[in-house]
Tab-separated table of C-alpha atoms and ligand atoms in Angstrom:
chain	number	residue	atom	x	y	z
T	30	MET	CA	-139.088	109.280	122.364
T	31	HIS	CA	-141.107	112.393	122.675
T	32	GLU	CA	-137.919	114.638	122.985
T	33	ASN	CA	-135.602	115.788	120.069
T	34	HIS	CA	-132.035	115.382	120.144
T	35	ALA	CA	-131.587	118.844	122.128
T	36	GLY	CA	-133.932	117.391	124.766
T	37	LYS	CA	-136.807	119.805	123.693
T	38	ARG	CA	-140.736	119.331	123.295
T	39	ILE	CA	-140.732	119.039	119.476
T	40	GLU	CA	-141.767	123.084	118.210
T	41	VAL	CA	-144.979	123.104	116.432
T	42	GLY	CA	-146.948	125.751	114.312
T	43	ILE	CA	-150.701	126.750	113.725
T	44	LEU	CA	-152.206	128.027	110.643
T	45	GLY	CA	-155.474	129.877	111.228
T	46	ALA	CA	-154.604	129.860	115.070
T	47	THR	CA	-156.836	133.072	115.694
T	48	GLY	CA	-160.233	131.211	114.978
T	49	MET	CA	-162.227	128.933	116.731
T	50	VAL	CA	-160.333	125.837	116.282
T	51	GLY	CA	-157.097	127.758	116.267
T	52	GLN	CA	-158.187	128.408	120.129
T	53	GLN	CA	-159.061	124.808	120.568
T	54	PHE	CA	-155.598	124.032	119.798
T	55	MET	CA	-153.757	126.219	121.800
T	56	ARG	CA	-155.856	125.252	124.658
T	57	PHE	CA	-155.432	121.302	123.944
T	58	LEU	CA	-151.592	121.730	123.123
T	59	ALA	CA	-150.861	123.973	126.856
T	60	GLY	CA	-148.735	121.799	128.635
T	61	HIS	CA	-148.385	118.554	125.912
T	62	PRO	CA	-145.513	116.010	126.583
T	63	TRP	CA	-144.581	116.293	122.868
T	64	PHE	CA	-145.257	119.225	121.154
T	65	GLU	CA	-144.539	123.137	121.741
T	66	VAL	CA	-146.624	125.636	119.990
T	67	THR	CA	-144.011	128.377	118.673
T	68	TRP	CA	-145.439	129.624	115.674
T	69	VAL	CA	-148.744	130.797	114.855
T	70	GLY	CA	-150.317	132.209	111.281
T	71	ALA	CA	-153.371	133.644	110.664
T	72	SER	CA	-154.350	136.271	107.732
T	73	ASP	CA	-152.954	139.683	106.846
T	74	ARG	CA	-155.824	141.420	109.591
T	75	SER	CA	-153.529	139.697	112.568
T	76	ALA	CA	-150.187	139.399	111.080
T	77	GLY	CA	-147.612	141.148	113.151
T	78	ARG	CA	-150.085	141.442	116.247
T	79	LYS	CA	-149.401	139.600	119.431
T	80	TYR	CA	-151.724	136.487	119.526
T	81	ARG	CA	-153.462	138.155	122.467
T	82	GLU	CA	-154.566	140.839	120.818
T	83	ALA	CA	-155.227	139.153	117.281
T	84	ALA	CA	-157.161	136.159	118.392
T	85	ASN	CA	-160.788	137.173	119.488
T	86	TRP	CA	-160.945	134.278	122.515
T	87	ARG	CA	-163.841	132.485	123.041
T	88	LEU	CA	-162.938	129.644	125.554
T	89	PRO	CA	-163.371	129.618	128.959
T	90	GLU	CA	-159.985	130.064	130.737
T	91	ASP	CA	-157.350	132.813	129.098
T	92	ALA	CA	-155.589	131.959	126.226
T	93	PRO	CA	-152.343	130.104	127.495
T	94	CYS	CA	-149.583	132.336	128.680
T	95	THR	CA	-146.891	130.617	126.400
T	96	VAL	CA	-148.865	131.667	123.452
T	97	ALA	CA	-150.255	134.867	124.388
T	98	ASP	CA	-147.154	136.675	123.341
T	99	LEU	CA	-146.209	134.770	120.266
T	100	THR	CA	-146.398	137.316	117.460
T	101	VAL	CA	-149.049	136.309	114.524
T	102	GLN	CA	-147.238	135.394	111.008
T	103	GLY	CA	-148.758	135.741	107.593
T	104	CYS	CA	-149.227	132.064	106.346
T	105	LYS	CA	-146.100	131.842	104.714
T	106	PRO	CA	-143.336	128.995	104.887
T	107	GLY	CA	-139.949	129.985	105.690
T	108	ASN	CA	-139.259	129.944	109.415
T	109	ALA	CA	-141.851	127.610	110.560
T	110	PRO	CA	-141.548	124.510	112.024
T	111	GLN	CA	-141.300	121.416	110.195
T	112	LEU	CA	-144.840	120.228	111.805
T	113	ILE	CA	-147.702	122.402	111.306
T	114	PHE	CA	-151.493	122.008	112.145
T	115	SER	CA	-153.887	123.906	110.032
T	116	ALA	CA	-157.328	125.326	110.891
T	117	MET	CA	-157.662	127.337	108.080
T	118	ASP	CA	-160.403	128.724	106.799
T	119	SER	CA	-161.392	126.167	103.573
T	120	SER	CA	-161.385	129.489	101.072
T	121	VAL	CA	-157.505	129.775	101.459
T	122	ALA	CA	-156.441	126.206	102.606
T	123	THR	CA	-155.991	124.638	99.120
T	124	GLU	CA	-153.168	126.678	98.368
T	125	ILE	CA	-151.824	127.420	101.373
T	126	GLU	CA	-151.186	124.017	102.553
T	127	LEU	CA	-149.916	122.842	99.180
T	128	GLU	CA	-147.276	125.420	99.801
T	129	PHE	CA	-146.129	124.556	103.051
T	130	ALA	CA	-146.324	120.771	101.469
T	131	LYS	CA	-144.314	121.791	99.017
T	132	ALA	CA	-141.742	123.463	101.252
T	133	GLY	CA	-141.172	120.094	103.245
T	134	HIS	CA	-143.582	121.012	106.417
T	135	PHE	CA	-145.975	118.125	107.839
T	136	VAL	CA	-149.088	119.690	107.431
T	137	VAL	CA	-151.999	117.946	109.735
T	138	SER	CA	-154.859	119.413	108.452
T	139	ASN	CA	-158.576	120.131	109.875
T	140	SER	CA	-159.591	121.854	106.582
T	141	LYS	CA	-162.026	120.050	104.033
T	142	ASN	CA	-159.826	120.624	100.974
T	143	TYR	CA	-157.725	117.807	100.675
T	144	ARG	CA	-159.879	115.107	102.869
T	145	MET	CA	-160.934	113.014	99.299
T	146	GLU	CA	-157.695	113.486	97.761
T	147	PRO	CA	-157.010	109.716	96.792
T	148	ASP	CA	-153.462	109.753	98.065
T	149	VAL	CA	-154.334	112.230	101.572
T	150	PRO	CA	-154.946	110.136	104.522
T	151	LEU	CA	-158.289	111.044	106.314
T	152	LEU	CA	-156.918	109.707	109.522
T	153	VAL	CA	-158.542	108.540	112.568
T	154	PRO	CA	-156.003	106.899	114.808
T	155	GLU	CA	-158.228	104.283	116.159
T	156	ILE	CA	-159.516	103.277	112.866
T	157	ASN	CA	-157.065	103.299	110.040
T	158	PRO	CA	-153.984	103.953	111.152
T	159	GLY	CA	-152.809	101.606	108.062
T	160	HIS	CA	-153.881	104.509	105.302
T	161	LEU	CA	-151.016	106.408	106.401
T	162	GLN	CA	-149.674	104.075	103.736
T	163	LEU	CA	-150.872	106.812	101.121
T	164	LEU	CA	-148.115	109.034	102.358
T	165	ALA	CA	-145.427	107.213	99.858
T	166	ARG	CA	-147.790	108.489	96.912
T	167	GLN	CA	-147.344	112.032	97.832
T	168	LYS	CA	-143.724	111.847	97.641
T	169	ASN	CA	-143.736	109.760	94.509
T	170	GLU	CA	-146.492	110.812	92.710
T	171	ARG	CA	-146.404	114.721	93.610
T	172	GLY	CA	-143.139	115.240	94.439
T	173	TRP	CA	-143.542	116.916	97.799
T	174	SER	CA	-140.719	117.183	100.113
T	175	GLY	CA	-143.646	117.411	103.122
T	176	GLN	CA	-146.887	115.751	103.550
T	177	ILE	CA	-150.821	116.363	104.046
T	178	VAL	CA	-152.931	114.427	106.724
T	179	THR	CA	-156.573	115.478	107.341
T	180	ASN	CA	-159.129	115.272	109.946
T	181	PRO	CA	-162.747	114.493	109.432
T	182	ASN	CA	-165.622	117.049	109.341
T	183	CYS	CA	-166.525	117.343	112.834
T	184	SER	CA	-169.728	115.180	112.974
T	185	THR	CA	-168.323	112.474	110.721
T	186	VAL	CA	-165.345	111.774	113.461
T	187	VAL	CA	-168.111	110.914	115.460
T	188	LEU	CA	-170.160	108.587	113.165
T	189	SER	CA	-167.203	106.958	112.266
T	190	MET	CA	-165.838	106.357	115.842
T	191	ALA	CA	-169.527	104.683	116.524
T	192	LEU	CA	-169.378	102.394	113.077
T	193	ALA	CA	-165.965	101.572	113.273
T	194	PRO	CA	-166.515	98.324	115.813
T	195	LEU	CA	-169.882	97.300	113.856
T	196	LYS	CA	-167.994	96.912	110.650
T	197	VAL	CA	-167.504	93.237	111.600
T	198	PHE	CA	-171.205	92.694	111.283
T	199	GLY	CA	-170.886	93.751	107.613
T	200	ILE	CA	-172.938	97.232	107.655
T	201	ALA	CA	-175.342	97.391	104.890
T	202	SER	CA	-176.679	101.054	104.968
T	203	VAL	CA	-177.259	103.785	107.606
T	204	VAL	CA	-179.527	106.771	108.095
T	205	VAL	CA	-178.185	109.486	110.699
T	206	THR	CA	-179.784	112.898	111.561
T	207	THR	CA	-177.419	115.163	113.472
T	208	MET	CA	-177.841	118.024	115.998
T	209	GLN	CA	-174.835	120.264	115.625
T	210	ALA	CA	-173.332	122.964	117.907
T	211	ILE	CA	-173.095	126.239	117.024
T	212	SER	CA	-169.357	126.475	117.463
T	213	GLY	CA	-168.900	124.182	114.575
T	214	ALA	CA	-169.621	126.885	112.442
T	215	GLY	CA	-166.857	129.067	113.288
T	216	TYR	CA	-166.817	132.574	115.201
T	217	PRO	CA	-169.093	134.573	114.874
T	218	GLY	CA	-170.943	131.445	113.228
T	219	VAL	CA	-174.632	131.245	113.047
T	220	ALA	CA	-176.605	134.746	113.654
T	221	SER	CA	-178.068	134.454	117.345
T	222	MET	CA	-181.695	135.606	115.430
T	223	ASP	CA	-181.325	132.637	113.508
T	224	ILE	CA	-180.623	129.992	116.284
T	225	THR	CA	-182.128	131.197	119.318
T	226	ASN	CA	-185.089	128.809	120.108
T	227	ASN	CA	-184.997	127.463	116.665
T	228	VAL	CA	-183.457	124.511	114.713
T	229	ILE	CA	-182.101	124.953	111.381
T	230	PRO	CA	-182.231	121.871	108.850
T	231	PHE	CA	-179.397	122.718	106.682
T	232	ILE	CA	-175.615	122.975	107.084
T	233	GLY	CA	-174.261	123.524	103.595
T	234	GLU	CA	-172.202	120.383	101.908
T	235	GLU	CA	-172.172	118.730	105.311
T	236	GLU	CA	-174.652	115.835	104.567
T	237	GLU	CA	-172.204	115.129	101.612
T	238	LYS	CA	-169.212	115.397	103.788
T	239	MET	CA	-170.535	112.688	106.160
T	240	GLU	CA	-171.614	110.283	103.165
T	241	ARG	CA	-168.539	110.166	101.503
T	242	GLU	CA	-165.763	111.111	104.087
T	243	THR	CA	-167.326	108.302	106.404
T	244	GLN	CA	-167.406	105.509	103.661
T	245	LYS	CA	-163.393	106.639	102.903
T	246	ILE	CA	-162.715	106.608	106.517
T	247	LEU	CA	-163.924	103.028	107.113
T	248	GLY	CA	-162.505	101.849	103.550
T	249	GLU	CA	-159.685	99.234	103.160
T	250	LEU	CA	-156.259	100.374	101.694
T	251	GLU	CA	-155.869	97.658	98.575
T	252	ASN	CA	-152.513	98.219	96.711
T	253	GLY	CA	-152.300	101.758	97.174
T	254	GLU	CA	-155.973	102.858	96.660
T	255	ILE	CA	-158.731	103.287	99.330
T	256	GLN	CA	-161.454	100.844	98.665
T	257	ARG	CA	-164.433	102.767	99.922
T	258	LEU	CA	-166.830	101.109	102.524
T	259	ALA	CA	-169.712	99.928	100.093
T	260	ALA	CA	-172.540	100.611	102.381
T	261	GLY	CA	-175.089	103.150	101.524
T	262	ILE	CA	-174.860	106.077	104.149
T	263	SER	CA	-178.181	108.830	104.382
T	264	ALA	CA	-177.348	112.184	106.588
T	265	HIS	CA	-179.871	114.579	107.855
T	266	CYS	CA	-178.113	117.574	109.525
T	267	ASN	CA	-179.357	120.222	111.616
T	268	ARG	CA	-177.787	123.116	113.601
T	269	VAL	CA	-179.334	123.320	117.163
T	270	PRO	CA	-178.870	125.753	119.723
T	271	VAL	CA	-176.078	124.120	121.881
T	272	VAL	CA	-172.535	125.749	122.008
T	273	ASN	CA	-170.511	122.231	121.784
T	274	GLY	CA	-170.888	118.586	121.297
T	275	HIS	CA	-172.811	117.503	117.801
T	276	THR	CA	-175.515	115.095	118.600
T	277	ILE	CA	-176.018	111.945	116.159
T	278	THR	CA	-178.815	109.548	115.982
T	279	VAL	CA	-177.973	106.191	114.071
T	280	SER	CA	-179.947	103.723	112.336
T	281	VAL	CA	-177.872	100.689	111.046
T	282	ARG	CA	-178.891	97.722	108.961
T	283	PHE	CA	-176.305	94.715	108.719
T	284	ALA	CA	-175.556	91.810	106.164
T	285	SER	CA	-177.410	89.803	108.879
T	286	LYS	CA	-178.700	91.107	112.204
T	287	PRO	CA	-176.646	90.330	115.158
T	288	ALA	CA	-177.367	89.861	118.693
T	289	GLU	CA	-177.800	93.376	120.388
T	290	SER	CA	-175.403	91.535	123.043
T	291	ASP	CA	-172.854	91.102	120.490
T	292	VAL	CA	-173.317	94.647	119.159
T	293	MET	CA	-172.975	96.500	122.800
T	294	SER	CA	-170.241	94.184	123.578
T	295	VAL	CA	-167.938	95.133	120.342
T	296	LEU	CA	-168.764	98.805	121.360
T	297	GLU	CA	-167.694	98.469	124.499
T	298	SER	CA	-164.395	97.140	123.855
T	299	PHE	CA	-163.490	98.806	120.798
T	300	SER	CA	-159.943	99.984	121.111
T	301	GLY	CA	-156.842	101.027	118.781
T	302	ILE	CA	-153.348	102.012	118.281
T	303	PRO	CA	-153.436	105.306	120.142
T	304	GLN	CA	-154.716	103.024	123.489
T	305	ALA	CA	-151.726	100.545	122.938
T	306	ARG	CA	-149.444	103.342	122.670
T	307	GLN	CA	-150.890	104.952	125.413
T	308	LEU	CA	-150.408	108.509	122.691
T	309	PRO	CA	-150.348	111.695	125.265
T	310	SER	CA	-154.414	112.687	123.689
T	311	ALA	CA	-155.614	109.306	123.544
T	312	PRO	CA	-158.672	108.726	125.787
T	313	PRO	CA	-158.398	105.340	127.661
T	314	ARG	CA	-161.543	104.155	126.335
T	315	PRO	CA	-162.723	105.859	122.779
T	316	ILE	CA	-165.880	105.041	122.913
T	317	LEU	CA	-168.057	105.321	126.524
T	318	TYR	CA	-171.321	103.267	126.563
T	319	LEU	CA	-173.820	105.205	128.712
T	320	PRO	CA	-176.717	102.826	129.960
T	321	GLU	CA	-178.948	105.790	131.314
T	322	CYS	CA	-181.839	105.979	129.101
T	323	ASP	CA	-181.423	109.870	128.517
T	324	ARG	CA	-177.973	109.625	127.824
T	325	PRO	CA	-175.846	110.831	126.020
T	326	GLN	CA	-176.563	115.054	126.674
T	327	PRO	CA	-173.928	117.313	125.088
T	328	ARG	CA	-173.796	119.897	128.129
T	329	ARG	CA	-173.250	116.774	130.115
T	330	ASP	CA	-170.907	114.335	128.085
T	331	ALA	CA	-168.969	116.675	125.408
T	332	GLU	CA	-166.141	117.302	127.645
T	333	ARG	CA	-165.552	113.292	128.456
T	334	ASP	CA	-161.969	112.592	128.638
T	335	ARG	CA	-160.821	115.916	127.604
T	336	GLY	CA	-163.507	116.143	124.795
T	337	MET	CA	-161.854	113.235	123.311
T	338	ALA	CA	-164.136	110.301	124.117
T	339	VAL	CA	-167.305	109.463	122.233
T	340	SER	CA	-170.273	108.773	123.930
T	341	ILE	CA	-173.207	106.020	123.061
T	342	GLY	CA	-176.409	105.401	124.385
T	343	ARG	CA	-179.905	103.889	123.633
T	344	LEU	CA	-178.594	100.986	121.839
T	345	ARG	CA	-181.980	99.475	120.634
T	346	SER	CA	-183.377	96.975	117.758
T	347	CYS	CA	-185.251	99.305	115.139
T	348	PRO	CA	-188.431	98.050	113.091
T	349	VAL	CA	-187.323	99.210	110.006
T	350	MET	CA	-183.159	99.093	109.982
T	351	ASP	CA	-181.635	96.267	112.510
T	352	TYR	CA	-180.330	98.587	115.507
T	353	LYS	CA	-180.456	102.185	116.317
T	354	PHE	CA	-178.766	104.733	119.062
T	355	VAL	CA	-177.151	107.514	119.510
T	356	VAL	CA	-174.017	108.831	119.428
T	357	LEU	CA	-172.259	112.226	120.634
T	358	GLY	CA	-168.771	113.791	120.631
T	359	HIS	CA	-167.170	117.360	121.372
T	360	ASN	CA	-167.169	118.980	117.798
T	361	THR	CA	-163.822	121.375	117.999
T	362	ILE	CA	-161.688	118.784	120.314
T	363	ARG	CA	-162.677	115.275	118.632
T	364	GLY	CA	-163.829	116.625	115.571
T	365	ALA	CA	-161.181	119.369	114.747
T	366	ALA	CA	-158.051	120.413	117.232
T	367	GLY	CA	-158.105	116.818	119.309
T	368	ALA	CA	-158.411	114.883	116.428
T	369	ALA	CA	-155.316	116.593	114.863
T	370	VAL	CA	-152.992	116.352	117.509
T	371	LEU	CA	-153.867	112.805	117.983
T	372	ASN	CA	-153.217	112.393	114.132
T	373	ALA	CA	-149.607	113.778	114.786
T	374	GLU	CA	-148.970	111.574	117.845
T	375	LEU	CA	-149.597	108.535	115.942
T	376	ILE	CA	-147.080	110.285	112.895
T	377	TYR	CA	-144.763	110.880	115.279
T	378	SER	CA	-144.880	107.288	117.183
T	379	GLU	CA	-144.674	105.822	113.597
T	380	GLY	CA	-141.377	107.811	113.135
T	381	LEU	CA	-142.694	109.775	110.071
T	382	LEU	CA	-141.218	113.118	111.366
T	383	ASP	CA	-137.648	114.250	110.614
J	13	NAP	P1	-162.599	130.401	112.122
J	13	NAP	O1	-163.409	130.812	113.552
J	13	NAP	O2	-163.339	131.041	110.998
J	13	NAP	O3	-161.276	130.840	112.126
J	13	NAP	C1	-160.313	131.020	110.369
J	13	NAP	C2	-159.096	130.866	110.850
J	13	NAP	O4	-158.635	131.331	109.293
J	13	NAP	C3	-158.684	132.193	111.786
J	13	NAP	O5	-157.554	132.165	111.960
J	13	NAP	C4	-158.405	133.366	110.411
J	13	NAP	O6	-157.614	134.348	110.507
J	13	NAP	C5	-157.536	132.440	108.874
J	13	NAP	N1	-157.736	132.635	108.211
J	13	NAP	C6	-159.024	133.780	107.119
J	13	NAP	N2	-158.621	133.962	106.067
J	13	NAP	C7	-157.527	133.920	105.747
J	13	NAP	C8	-156.520	134.035	105.312
J	13	NAP	N3	-156.681	135.012	103.575
J	13	NAP	N4	-155.052	133.772	105.358
J	13	NAP	C9	-154.581	133.335	106.171
J	13	NAP	N5	-155.890	133.046	107.315
J	13	NAP	C10	-156.477	133.391	107.020
J	13	NAP	O7	-163.001	128.939	111.520
J	13	NAP	P2	-162.857	127.381	112.295
J	13	NAP	O8	-164.225	127.197	112.804
J	13	NAP	O9	-161.706	127.793	112.940
J	13	NAP	O10	-162.182	126.489	111.331
J	13	NAP	C11	-161.119	126.440	110.670
J	13	NAP	C12	-160.898	125.174	109.796
J	13	NAP	O11	-161.630	124.219	110.263
J	13	NAP	C13	-162.171	125.420	108.555
J	13	NAP	O12	-161.503	124.863	107.536
J	13	NAP	C14	-163.394	124.532	109.298
J	13	NAP	O13	-163.976	124.009	108.077
J	13	NAP	C15	-162.588	123.266	109.692
J	13	NAP	N6	-163.402	122.470	110.785
J	13	NAP	C16	-163.860	123.557	112.061
J	13	NAP	C17	-164.825	122.697	112.935
J	13	NAP	C18	-165.622	123.344	114.081
J	13	NAP	O14	-166.373	122.780	114.715
J	13	NAP	N7	-165.411	124.628	114.293
J	13	NAP	C19	-164.614	121.218	113.062
J	13	NAP	C20	-163.618	120.626	112.082
J	13	NAP	C21	-163.171	121.371	110.617
J	13	NAP	P3	-157.928	135.815	111.310
J	13	NAP	O15	-158.278	135.719	112.496
J	13	NAP	O16	-156.808	136.651	111.051
J	13	NAP	O17	-159.129	136.254	109.980
């Protein structure tokens, strides 16, 4: 199922391949059983150079040798593969992703630009695989021969994974405070003079993204429209001196308060289509509950299951809301490159690629 008729892996391209998320794509896709990176695109500053020279490589090991000698292309469709991952700077993603979708490419994007469009799935495969039905609207109403699917903002996906199993209890309101890693700001990101020994209580547009994207992800598809989750969500977002891993403290109120053992049970047993189909990037258990009183911690827990599992701890009663807990996820993997790869695996397993 994972090889094309010639017995080869499926060729994929990456827009924004030289950036922080682009580099995580390279690392995450190295040795992938279904997908092979054969095309990389970036700005005119990088086009024409070898990937190893154009990318300011910031990850622990060297760039995979299978991609290091690829020549970086300008971000134009033409000779790019059908399946395109996008880690484009959001200032240029609207036009470039549109151009690729119109030219027949399946664009699986990290960028914010199309996430809230009513006909674009904001996909988390464990939570809302049915939202892929929106793709029919892109073809019928926009006339694109290709498609765009997005993954959420890096803190939103972590919060959504924690809230999805709790929907059975009727989520009424949610208050969250984030402690977000520096790598979430790309490279060079936040100046060291600003973040060392410091906390910055502002990340542009982040609180609004968390509030509205979570409602869309957890919404229900009815007659071709997403009915957003009707819960109030209030986010406080902070940048902290951590390299990788967004930590979020969450307080939730329900329609009627469930037993703590029932909350624990739905968190621990949460699973979805990626696990049932054993998609290559699916963690065996998307949520890991850590019983220790001082977990999860970014340095110890962000990389669990190749950065694809989210870790939850400290579930307890809340004297103001009903329950509170801590959730942690890897922002450039489950929050970006890994999320997009899992989306593409779901798309392929649904038979949606040519
Ligand atoms: P980044 O490190 O700044 O990388 C941006 C990429 O876009 C680079 O490859 C850059 O190429 C390319 N680019 C910039 N201007 C371009 C242009 N005019 N034409 C073509 N390519 C251009 O950013 P990042 O952190 O990887 O984020 C990439 C996207 O993912 C953003 O939309 C971001 O919001 C989103 N995202 C990031 C995270 C995270 O945790 N970092 C999480 C979720 C989503 P050059 O190297 O040639 O300049």
